[in-house]
mmCIF file of C-alpha atoms and ligand atoms in Angstrom:
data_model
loop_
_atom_site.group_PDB
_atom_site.id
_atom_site.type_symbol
_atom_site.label_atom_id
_atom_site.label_comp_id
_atom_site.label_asym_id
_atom_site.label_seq_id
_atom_site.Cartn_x
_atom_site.Cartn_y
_atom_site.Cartn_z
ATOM 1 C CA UNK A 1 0.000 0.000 0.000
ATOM 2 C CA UNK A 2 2.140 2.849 -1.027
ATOM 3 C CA UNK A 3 1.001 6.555 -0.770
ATOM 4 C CA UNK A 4 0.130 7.551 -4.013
ATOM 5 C CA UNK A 5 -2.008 4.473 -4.127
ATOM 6 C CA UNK A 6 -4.472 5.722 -1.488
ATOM 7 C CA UNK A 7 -4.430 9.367 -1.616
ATOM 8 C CA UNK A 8 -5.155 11.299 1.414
ATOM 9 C CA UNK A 9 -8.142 13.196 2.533
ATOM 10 C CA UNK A 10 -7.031 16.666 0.927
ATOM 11 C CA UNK A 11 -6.369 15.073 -2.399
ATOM 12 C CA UNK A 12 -9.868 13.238 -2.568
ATOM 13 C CA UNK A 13 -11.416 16.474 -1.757
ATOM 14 C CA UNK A 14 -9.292 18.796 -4.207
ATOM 15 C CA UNK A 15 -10.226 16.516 -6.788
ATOM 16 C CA UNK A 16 -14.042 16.561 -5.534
ATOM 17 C CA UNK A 17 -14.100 20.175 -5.607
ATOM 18 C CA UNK A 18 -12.572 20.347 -9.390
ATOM 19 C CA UNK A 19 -15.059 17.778 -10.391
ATOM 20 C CA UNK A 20 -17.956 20.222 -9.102
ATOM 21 C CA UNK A 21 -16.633 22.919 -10.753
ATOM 22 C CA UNK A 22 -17.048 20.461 -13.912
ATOM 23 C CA UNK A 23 -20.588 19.757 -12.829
ATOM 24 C CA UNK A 24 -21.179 23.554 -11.978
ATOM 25 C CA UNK A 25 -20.303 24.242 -15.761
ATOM 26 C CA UNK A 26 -21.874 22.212 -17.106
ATOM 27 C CA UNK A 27 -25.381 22.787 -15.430
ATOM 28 C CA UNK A 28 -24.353 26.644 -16.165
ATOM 29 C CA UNK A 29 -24.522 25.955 -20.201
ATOM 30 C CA UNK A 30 -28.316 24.132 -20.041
ATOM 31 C CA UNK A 31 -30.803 26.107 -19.390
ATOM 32 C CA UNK A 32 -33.352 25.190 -16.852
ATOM 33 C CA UNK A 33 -36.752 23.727 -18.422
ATOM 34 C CA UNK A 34 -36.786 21.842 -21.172
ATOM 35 C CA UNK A 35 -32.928 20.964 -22.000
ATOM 36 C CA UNK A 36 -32.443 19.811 -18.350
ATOM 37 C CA UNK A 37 -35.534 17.578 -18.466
ATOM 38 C CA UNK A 38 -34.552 15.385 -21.374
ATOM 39 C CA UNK A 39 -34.437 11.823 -20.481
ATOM 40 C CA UNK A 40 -31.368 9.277 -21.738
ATOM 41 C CA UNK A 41 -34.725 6.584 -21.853
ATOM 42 C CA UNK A 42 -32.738 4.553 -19.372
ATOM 43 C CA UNK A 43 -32.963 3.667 -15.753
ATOM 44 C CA UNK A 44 -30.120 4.406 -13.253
ATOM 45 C CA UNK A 45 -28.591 2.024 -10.955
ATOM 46 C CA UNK A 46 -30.576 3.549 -7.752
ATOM 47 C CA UNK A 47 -33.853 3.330 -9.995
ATOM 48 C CA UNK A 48 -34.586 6.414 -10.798
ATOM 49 C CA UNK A 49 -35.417 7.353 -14.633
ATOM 50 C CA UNK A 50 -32.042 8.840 -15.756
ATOM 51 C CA UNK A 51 -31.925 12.262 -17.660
ATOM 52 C CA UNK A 52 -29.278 13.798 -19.744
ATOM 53 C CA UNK A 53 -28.090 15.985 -17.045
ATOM 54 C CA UNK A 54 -27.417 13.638 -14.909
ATOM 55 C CA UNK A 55 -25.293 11.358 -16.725
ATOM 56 C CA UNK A 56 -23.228 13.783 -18.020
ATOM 57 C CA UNK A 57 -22.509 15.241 -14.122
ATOM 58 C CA UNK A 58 -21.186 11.637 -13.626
ATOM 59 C CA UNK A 59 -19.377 11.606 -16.715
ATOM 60 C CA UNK A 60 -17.533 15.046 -15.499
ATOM 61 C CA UNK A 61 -16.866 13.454 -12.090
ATOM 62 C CA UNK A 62 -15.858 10.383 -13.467
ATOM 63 C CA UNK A 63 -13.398 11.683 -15.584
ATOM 64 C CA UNK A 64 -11.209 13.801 -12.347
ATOM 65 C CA UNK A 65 -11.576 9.942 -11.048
ATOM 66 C CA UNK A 66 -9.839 8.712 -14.047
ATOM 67 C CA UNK A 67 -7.198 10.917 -13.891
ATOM 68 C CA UNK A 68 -6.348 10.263 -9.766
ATOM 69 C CA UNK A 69 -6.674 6.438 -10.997
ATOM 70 C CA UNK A 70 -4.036 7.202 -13.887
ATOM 71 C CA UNK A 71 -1.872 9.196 -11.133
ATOM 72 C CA UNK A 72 -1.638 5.763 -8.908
ATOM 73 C CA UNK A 73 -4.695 6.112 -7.352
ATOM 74 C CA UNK A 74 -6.529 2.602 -6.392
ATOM 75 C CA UNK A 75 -10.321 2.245 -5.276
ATOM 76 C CA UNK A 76 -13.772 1.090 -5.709
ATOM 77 C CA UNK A 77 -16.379 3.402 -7.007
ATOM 78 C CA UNK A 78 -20.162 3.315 -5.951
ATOM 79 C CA UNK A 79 -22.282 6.011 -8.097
ATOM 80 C CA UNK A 80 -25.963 6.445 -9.021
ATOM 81 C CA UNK A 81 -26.724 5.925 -12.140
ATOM 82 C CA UNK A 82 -23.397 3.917 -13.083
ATOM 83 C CA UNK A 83 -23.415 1.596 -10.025
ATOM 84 C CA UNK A 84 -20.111 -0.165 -8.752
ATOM 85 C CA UNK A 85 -17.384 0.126 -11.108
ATOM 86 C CA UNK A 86 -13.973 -1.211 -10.028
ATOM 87 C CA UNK A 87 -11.101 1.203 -9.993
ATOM 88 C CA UNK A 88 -8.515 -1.404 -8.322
ATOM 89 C CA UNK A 89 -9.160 -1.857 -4.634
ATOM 90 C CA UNK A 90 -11.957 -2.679 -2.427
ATOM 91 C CA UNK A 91 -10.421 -0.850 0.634
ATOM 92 C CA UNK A 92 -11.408 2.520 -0.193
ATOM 93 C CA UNK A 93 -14.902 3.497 -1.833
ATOM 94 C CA UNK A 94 -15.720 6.686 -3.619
ATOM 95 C CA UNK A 95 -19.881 7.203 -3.002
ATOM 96 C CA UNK A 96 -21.183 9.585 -5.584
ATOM 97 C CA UNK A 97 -24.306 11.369 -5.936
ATOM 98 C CA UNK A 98 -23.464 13.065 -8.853
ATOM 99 C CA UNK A 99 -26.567 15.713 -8.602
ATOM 100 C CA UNK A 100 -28.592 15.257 -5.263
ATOM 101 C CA UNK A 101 -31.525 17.160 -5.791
ATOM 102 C CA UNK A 102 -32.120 16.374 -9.379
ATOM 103 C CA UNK A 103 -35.841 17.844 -9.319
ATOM 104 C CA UNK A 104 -34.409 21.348 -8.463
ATOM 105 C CA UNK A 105 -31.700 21.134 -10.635
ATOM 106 C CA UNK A 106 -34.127 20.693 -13.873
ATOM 107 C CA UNK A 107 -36.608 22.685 -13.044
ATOM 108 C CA UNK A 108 -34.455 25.525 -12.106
ATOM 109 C CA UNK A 109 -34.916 25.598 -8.214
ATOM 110 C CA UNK A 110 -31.176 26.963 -6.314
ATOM 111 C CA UNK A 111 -30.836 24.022 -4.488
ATOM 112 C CA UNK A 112 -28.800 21.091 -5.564
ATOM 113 C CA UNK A 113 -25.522 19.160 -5.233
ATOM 114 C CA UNK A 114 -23.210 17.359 -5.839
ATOM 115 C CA UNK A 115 -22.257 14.784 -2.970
ATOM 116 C CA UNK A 116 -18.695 12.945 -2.966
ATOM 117 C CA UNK A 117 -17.702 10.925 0.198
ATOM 118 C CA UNK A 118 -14.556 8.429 0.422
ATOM 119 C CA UNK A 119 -14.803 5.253 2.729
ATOM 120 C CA UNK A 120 -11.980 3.500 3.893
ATOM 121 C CA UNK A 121 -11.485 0.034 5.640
ATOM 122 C CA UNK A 122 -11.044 -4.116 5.088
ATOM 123 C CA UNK A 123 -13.107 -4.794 2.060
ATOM 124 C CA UNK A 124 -15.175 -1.501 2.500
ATOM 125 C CA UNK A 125 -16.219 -1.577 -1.277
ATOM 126 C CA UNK A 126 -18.480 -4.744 0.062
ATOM 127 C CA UNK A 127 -19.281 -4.603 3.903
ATOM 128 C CA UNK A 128 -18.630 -0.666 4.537
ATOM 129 C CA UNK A 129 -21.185 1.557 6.352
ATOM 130 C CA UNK A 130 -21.493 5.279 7.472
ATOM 131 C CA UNK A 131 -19.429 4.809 10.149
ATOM 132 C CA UNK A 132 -16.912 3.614 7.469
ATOM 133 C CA UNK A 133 -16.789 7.481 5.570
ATOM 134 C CA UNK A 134 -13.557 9.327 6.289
ATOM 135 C CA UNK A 135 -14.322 12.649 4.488
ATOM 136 C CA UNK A 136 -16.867 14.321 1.904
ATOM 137 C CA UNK A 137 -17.907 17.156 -0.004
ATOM 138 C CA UNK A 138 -21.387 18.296 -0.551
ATOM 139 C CA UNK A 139 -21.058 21.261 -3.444
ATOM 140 C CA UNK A 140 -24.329 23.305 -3.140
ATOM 141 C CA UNK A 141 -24.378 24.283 -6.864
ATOM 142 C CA UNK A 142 -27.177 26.811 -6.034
ATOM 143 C CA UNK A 143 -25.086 29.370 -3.620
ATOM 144 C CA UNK A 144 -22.032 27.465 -4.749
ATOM 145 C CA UNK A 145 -21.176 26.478 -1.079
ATOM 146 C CA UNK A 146 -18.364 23.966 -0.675
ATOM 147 C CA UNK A 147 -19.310 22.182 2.688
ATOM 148 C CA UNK A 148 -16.732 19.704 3.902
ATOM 149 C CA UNK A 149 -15.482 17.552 6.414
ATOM 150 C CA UNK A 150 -12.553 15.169 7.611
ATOM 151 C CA UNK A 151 -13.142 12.604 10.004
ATOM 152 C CA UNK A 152 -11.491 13.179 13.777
ATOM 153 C CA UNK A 153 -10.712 16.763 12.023
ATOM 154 C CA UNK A 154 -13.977 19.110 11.430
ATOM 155 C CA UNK A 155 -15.337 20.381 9.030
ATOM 156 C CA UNK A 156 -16.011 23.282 6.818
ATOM 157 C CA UNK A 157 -18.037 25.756 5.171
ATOM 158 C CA UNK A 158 -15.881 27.469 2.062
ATOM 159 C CA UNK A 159 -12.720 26.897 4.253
ATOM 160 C CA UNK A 160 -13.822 28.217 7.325
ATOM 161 C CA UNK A 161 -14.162 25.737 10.047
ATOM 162 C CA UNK A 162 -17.853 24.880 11.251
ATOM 163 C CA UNK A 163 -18.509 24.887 15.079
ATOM 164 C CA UNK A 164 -22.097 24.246 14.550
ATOM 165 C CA UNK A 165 -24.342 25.197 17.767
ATOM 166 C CA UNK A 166 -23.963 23.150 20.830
ATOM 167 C CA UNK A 167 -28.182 23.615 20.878
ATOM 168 C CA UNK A 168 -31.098 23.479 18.843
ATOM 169 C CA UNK A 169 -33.317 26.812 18.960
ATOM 170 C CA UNK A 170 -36.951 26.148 20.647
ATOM 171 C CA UNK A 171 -39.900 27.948 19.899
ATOM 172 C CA UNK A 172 -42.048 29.353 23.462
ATOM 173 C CA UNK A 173 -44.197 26.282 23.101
ATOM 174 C CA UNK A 174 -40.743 24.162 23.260
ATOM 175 C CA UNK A 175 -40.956 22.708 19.346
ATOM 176 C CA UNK A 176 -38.128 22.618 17.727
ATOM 177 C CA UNK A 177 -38.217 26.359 15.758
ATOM 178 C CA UNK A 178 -37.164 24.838 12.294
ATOM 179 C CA UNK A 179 -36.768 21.507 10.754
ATOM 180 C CA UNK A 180 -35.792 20.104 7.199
ATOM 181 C CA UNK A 181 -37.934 17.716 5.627
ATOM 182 C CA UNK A 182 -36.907 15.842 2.924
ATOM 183 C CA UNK A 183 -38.770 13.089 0.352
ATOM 184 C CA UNK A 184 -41.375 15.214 1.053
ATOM 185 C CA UNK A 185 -43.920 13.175 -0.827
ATOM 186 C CA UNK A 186 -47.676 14.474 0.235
ATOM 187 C CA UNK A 187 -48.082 10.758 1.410
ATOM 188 C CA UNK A 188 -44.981 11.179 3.761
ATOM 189 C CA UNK A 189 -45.651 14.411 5.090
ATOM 190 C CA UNK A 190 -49.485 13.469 6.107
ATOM 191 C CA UNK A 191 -48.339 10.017 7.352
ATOM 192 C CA UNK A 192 -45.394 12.304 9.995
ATOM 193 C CA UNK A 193 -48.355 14.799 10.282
ATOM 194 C CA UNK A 194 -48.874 14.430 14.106
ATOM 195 C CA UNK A 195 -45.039 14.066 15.284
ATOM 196 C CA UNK A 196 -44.682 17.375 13.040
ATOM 197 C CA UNK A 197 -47.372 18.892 14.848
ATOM 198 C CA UNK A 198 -45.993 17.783 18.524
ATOM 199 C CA UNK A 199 -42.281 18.544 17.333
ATOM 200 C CA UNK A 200 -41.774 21.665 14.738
ATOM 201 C CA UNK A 201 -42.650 25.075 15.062
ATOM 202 C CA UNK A 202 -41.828 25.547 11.056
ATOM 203 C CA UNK A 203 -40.759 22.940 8.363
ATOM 204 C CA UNK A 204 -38.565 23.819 5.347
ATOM 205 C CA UNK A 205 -38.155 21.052 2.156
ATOM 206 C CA UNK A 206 -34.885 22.014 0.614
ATOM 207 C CA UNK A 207 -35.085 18.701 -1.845
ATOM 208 C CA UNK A 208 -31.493 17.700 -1.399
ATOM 209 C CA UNK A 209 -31.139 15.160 1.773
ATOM 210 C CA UNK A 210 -27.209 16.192 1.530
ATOM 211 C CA UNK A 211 -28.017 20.334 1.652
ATOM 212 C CA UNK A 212 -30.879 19.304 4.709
ATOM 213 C CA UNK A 213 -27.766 17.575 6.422
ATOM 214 C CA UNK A 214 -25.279 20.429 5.595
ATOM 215 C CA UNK A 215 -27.947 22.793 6.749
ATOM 216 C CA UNK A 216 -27.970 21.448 10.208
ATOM 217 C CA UNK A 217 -24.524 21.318 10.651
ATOM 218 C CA UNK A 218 -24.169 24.878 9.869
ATOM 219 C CA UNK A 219 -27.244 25.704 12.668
ATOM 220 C CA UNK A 220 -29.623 27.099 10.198
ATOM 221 C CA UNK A 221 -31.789 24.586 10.893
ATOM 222 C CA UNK A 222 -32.311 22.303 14.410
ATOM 223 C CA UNK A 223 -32.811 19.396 12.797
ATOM 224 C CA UNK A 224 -33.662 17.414 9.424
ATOM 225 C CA UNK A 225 -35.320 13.940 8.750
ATOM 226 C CA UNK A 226 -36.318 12.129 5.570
ATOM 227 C CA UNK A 227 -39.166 10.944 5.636
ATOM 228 C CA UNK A 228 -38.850 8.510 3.658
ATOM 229 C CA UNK A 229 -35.911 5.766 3.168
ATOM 230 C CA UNK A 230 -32.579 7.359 2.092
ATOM 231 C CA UNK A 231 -29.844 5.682 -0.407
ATOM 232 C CA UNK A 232 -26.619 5.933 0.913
ATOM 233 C CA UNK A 233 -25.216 8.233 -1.914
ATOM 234 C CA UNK A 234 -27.705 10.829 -0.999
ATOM 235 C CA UNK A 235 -26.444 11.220 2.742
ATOM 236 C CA UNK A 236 -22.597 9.766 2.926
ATOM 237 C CA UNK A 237 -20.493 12.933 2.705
ATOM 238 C CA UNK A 238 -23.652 15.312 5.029
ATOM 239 C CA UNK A 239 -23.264 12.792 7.484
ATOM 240 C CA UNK A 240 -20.108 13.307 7.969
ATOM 241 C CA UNK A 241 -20.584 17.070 7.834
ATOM 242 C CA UNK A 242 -22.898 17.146 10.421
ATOM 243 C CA UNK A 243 -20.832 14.842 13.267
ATOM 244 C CA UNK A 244 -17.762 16.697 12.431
ATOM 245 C CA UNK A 245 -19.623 20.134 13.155
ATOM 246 C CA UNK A 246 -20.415 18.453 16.739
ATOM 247 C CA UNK A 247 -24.427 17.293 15.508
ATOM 248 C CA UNK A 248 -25.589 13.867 15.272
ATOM 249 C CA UNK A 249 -27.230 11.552 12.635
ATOM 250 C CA UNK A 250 -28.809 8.343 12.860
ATOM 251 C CA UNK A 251 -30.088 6.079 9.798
ATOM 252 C CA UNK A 252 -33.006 4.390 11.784
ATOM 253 C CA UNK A 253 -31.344 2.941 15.061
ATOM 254 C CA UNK A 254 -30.780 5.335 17.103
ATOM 255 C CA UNK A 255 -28.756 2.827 19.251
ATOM 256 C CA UNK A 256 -26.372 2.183 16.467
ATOM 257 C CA UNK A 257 -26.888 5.532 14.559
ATOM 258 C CA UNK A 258 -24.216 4.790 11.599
ATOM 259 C CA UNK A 259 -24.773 1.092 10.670
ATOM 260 C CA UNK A 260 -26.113 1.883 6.945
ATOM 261 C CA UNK A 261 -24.700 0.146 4.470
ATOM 262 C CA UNK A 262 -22.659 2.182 1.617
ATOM 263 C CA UNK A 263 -24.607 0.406 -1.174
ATOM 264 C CA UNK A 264 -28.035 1.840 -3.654
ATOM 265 C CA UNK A 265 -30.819 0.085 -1.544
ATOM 266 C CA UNK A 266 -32.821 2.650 0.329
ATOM 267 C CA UNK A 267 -32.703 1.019 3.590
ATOM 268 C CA UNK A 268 -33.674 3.486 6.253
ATOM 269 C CA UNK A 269 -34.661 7.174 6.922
ATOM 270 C CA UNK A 270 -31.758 9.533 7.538
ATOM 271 C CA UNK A 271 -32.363 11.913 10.782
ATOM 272 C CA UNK A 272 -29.755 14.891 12.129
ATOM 273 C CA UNK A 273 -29.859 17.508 14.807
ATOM 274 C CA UNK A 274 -27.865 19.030 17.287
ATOM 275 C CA UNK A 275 -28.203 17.573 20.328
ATOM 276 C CA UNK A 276 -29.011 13.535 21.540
ATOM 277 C CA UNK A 277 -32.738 15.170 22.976
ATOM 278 C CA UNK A 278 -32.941 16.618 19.462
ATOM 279 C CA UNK A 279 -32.677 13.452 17.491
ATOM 280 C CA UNK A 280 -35.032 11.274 19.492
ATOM 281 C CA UNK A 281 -37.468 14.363 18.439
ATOM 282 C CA UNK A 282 -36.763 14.013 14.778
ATOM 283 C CA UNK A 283 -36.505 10.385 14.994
ATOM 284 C CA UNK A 284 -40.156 10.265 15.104
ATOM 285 C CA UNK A 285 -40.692 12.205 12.346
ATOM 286 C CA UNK A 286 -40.043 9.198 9.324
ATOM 287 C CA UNK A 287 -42.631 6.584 8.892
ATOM 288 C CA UNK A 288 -40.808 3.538 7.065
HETATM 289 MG MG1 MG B 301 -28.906 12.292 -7.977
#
C-alpha cells in the first residue's frame, strides 16, 4: 500500500471540488426547463429514470476519477446511475451522488448538489457503512457552497471551520423552531403529520437530503429527517458534515446511529440535529 495508491483526505477532496466545478459548468450551459428535463430513456442504478443531465454530471466526475486512478490512485467506485465500477481496490470506496436534488436542478430551483464521500477500511467496497466514511464534499451548486469535512478533524463551510451550535433553537411552546424535511412526498408528510405537529414550530423542504444535512450542521436549521428511506449516496459525505460540526445523525437505530450500508438500496430514513434530545425528536418524524 504505497502513498500515491491511497491518496489522502485533501487530495480526494481537491479533486471533488474540481469535479464540481465540472458539474457547476456544465449545469451553467443548459438552461433550466426543457434541456435539463430530457431523459437518456434509461434507468439508473438507484432506480430512478435517468436524464441527460445527470449522466453527463457523472461523466464530469468520473473523468477527475480517471485521472487520480491514472496518477496511482486505487479504489472502488459506488455512483448512481453507473453503479459499482472497479477502480482497483476494495479498501477505499468513492460514493457519488453526482446531482442530489435532481428535481431542483431541472426545473431551475437553487438548491442542488453534488455529494462525494470516500470510505476506507477491510473490504469496504463490500461490507462498509457510514461509520466507514472518512471525508466528503457536498457542493451546493445553487449558492455554490463547498461544505466539507474530515473525520477526527472538522469540518467546513468554504474553508472556514464549522462549530455548529452546541443547541437546537426552541420555539415558546418548546418545538423545535425549524426543521428540514426531505422526500417530502404528500403521502410522507401526512403520514409524519402528528409528530410534526408535537415537534416543529416551522418545516422547510430544501429537496437535497445532503443540503438538509449540511444545513444542520451549519445551525440554520435544528434538525432534518427524511421521511422517507434514504440511499446511501444521498447522505454519505452530510453525514459526515454534520458529526464533524459536533451534531448527530442516525439512519433508523438510534442505538447504532451509523450502521447503513454504503450500497443503492434505500434502507432506512436519515435523521440529524444538534443535540441527543434533538434526534429522538426528529426520529419520530419518518414513517418507514
Ligand atoms: Mg442524484
Amino acid at each position: 500500500m504505497t502513498p500515491s495508491s491511497h491518496p489522502d483526505p485533501e487530495t480526494w477532496l481537491t479533486a471533488f471540488n474540481r469535479a464540481a466545478d465540472a458539474v457547476r459548468d456544465l449545469l451553467a450551459a443548459v438552461k433550466p426547463g426543457a434541456d435539463r428535463l430530457e431523459e437518456t430513456g434509461t434507468t439508473g442504478e438507484g432506480g430512478d429514470r435517468t436524464l441527460v443531465m445527470d449522466r453527463d454530471a457523472e461523466d464530469v466526475i468520473f473523468a477527475e476519477l480517471e485521472r487520480l486512478h491514472d496518477a496511482g490512485a486505487r479504489f472502488t467506485a459506488l455512483s448512481e446511475e453507473r453503479g459499482t465500477v472497479d477502480f482497483g481496490a476494495r479498501d477505499v470506496l468513492v460514493v457519488i451522488d453526482p446531482i442530489d436534488g435532481s428535481m431542483n436542478a431541472k426545473r431551475g430551483m437553487p438548491h442542488h448538489a453534488v455529494s462525494i464521500a470516500v470510505a476506507t477500511g477491510e473490504d469496504v467496497a463490500t461490507t462498509g457503512t457510514m461509520a466507514d466514511v472518512v471525508c466528503g464534499l457536498v457542493a451546493d451548486l445553487g449558492p455554490d457552497e463547498r461544505w466539507t469535512a474530515i473525520k477526527g478533524r472538522g469540518a467546513w463551510l468554504d474553508g472556514v471551520a464549522l462549530k455548529g451550535p452546541a443547541k437546537e433553537r426552541l420555539n415558546g411552546d418548546g418545538k423545535l423552531e425549524l426543521v428540514a424535511i426531505e422526500s417530502a412526498n404528500p403521502i410522507h408528510v401526512m403520514a409524519s403529520g402528528e409528530a410534526l405537529v408535537e415537534h416543529v414550530h416551522r418545516i422547510r423542504a430544501i429537496g437535497a437530503i445532503a443540503i438538509s444535512l449540511c444545513a444542520v450542521a451549519g445551525g440554520r436549521v435544528d434538525g432534518m429527517a427524511s421521511l422517507w428511506r434514504c440511499r446511501a449516496v444521498d447522505a454519505a459525505a452530510g453525514q459526515l458534515v454534520v458529526t464533524e460540526s459536533g451534531g448527530l445523525v442516525a439512519f433508523g437505530d438510534l442505538a447504532d446511529p451509523l450502521n447503513n450500508p454504503l450500497d443503492l438500496e434505500p434502507h432506512s430514513p436519515v435523521v440529524a440535529a444538534r443535540t441527543a434530545a434533538g434526534l429522538a425528536r426528529v426520529a419520530e418524524l419518518p414513517h418507514s
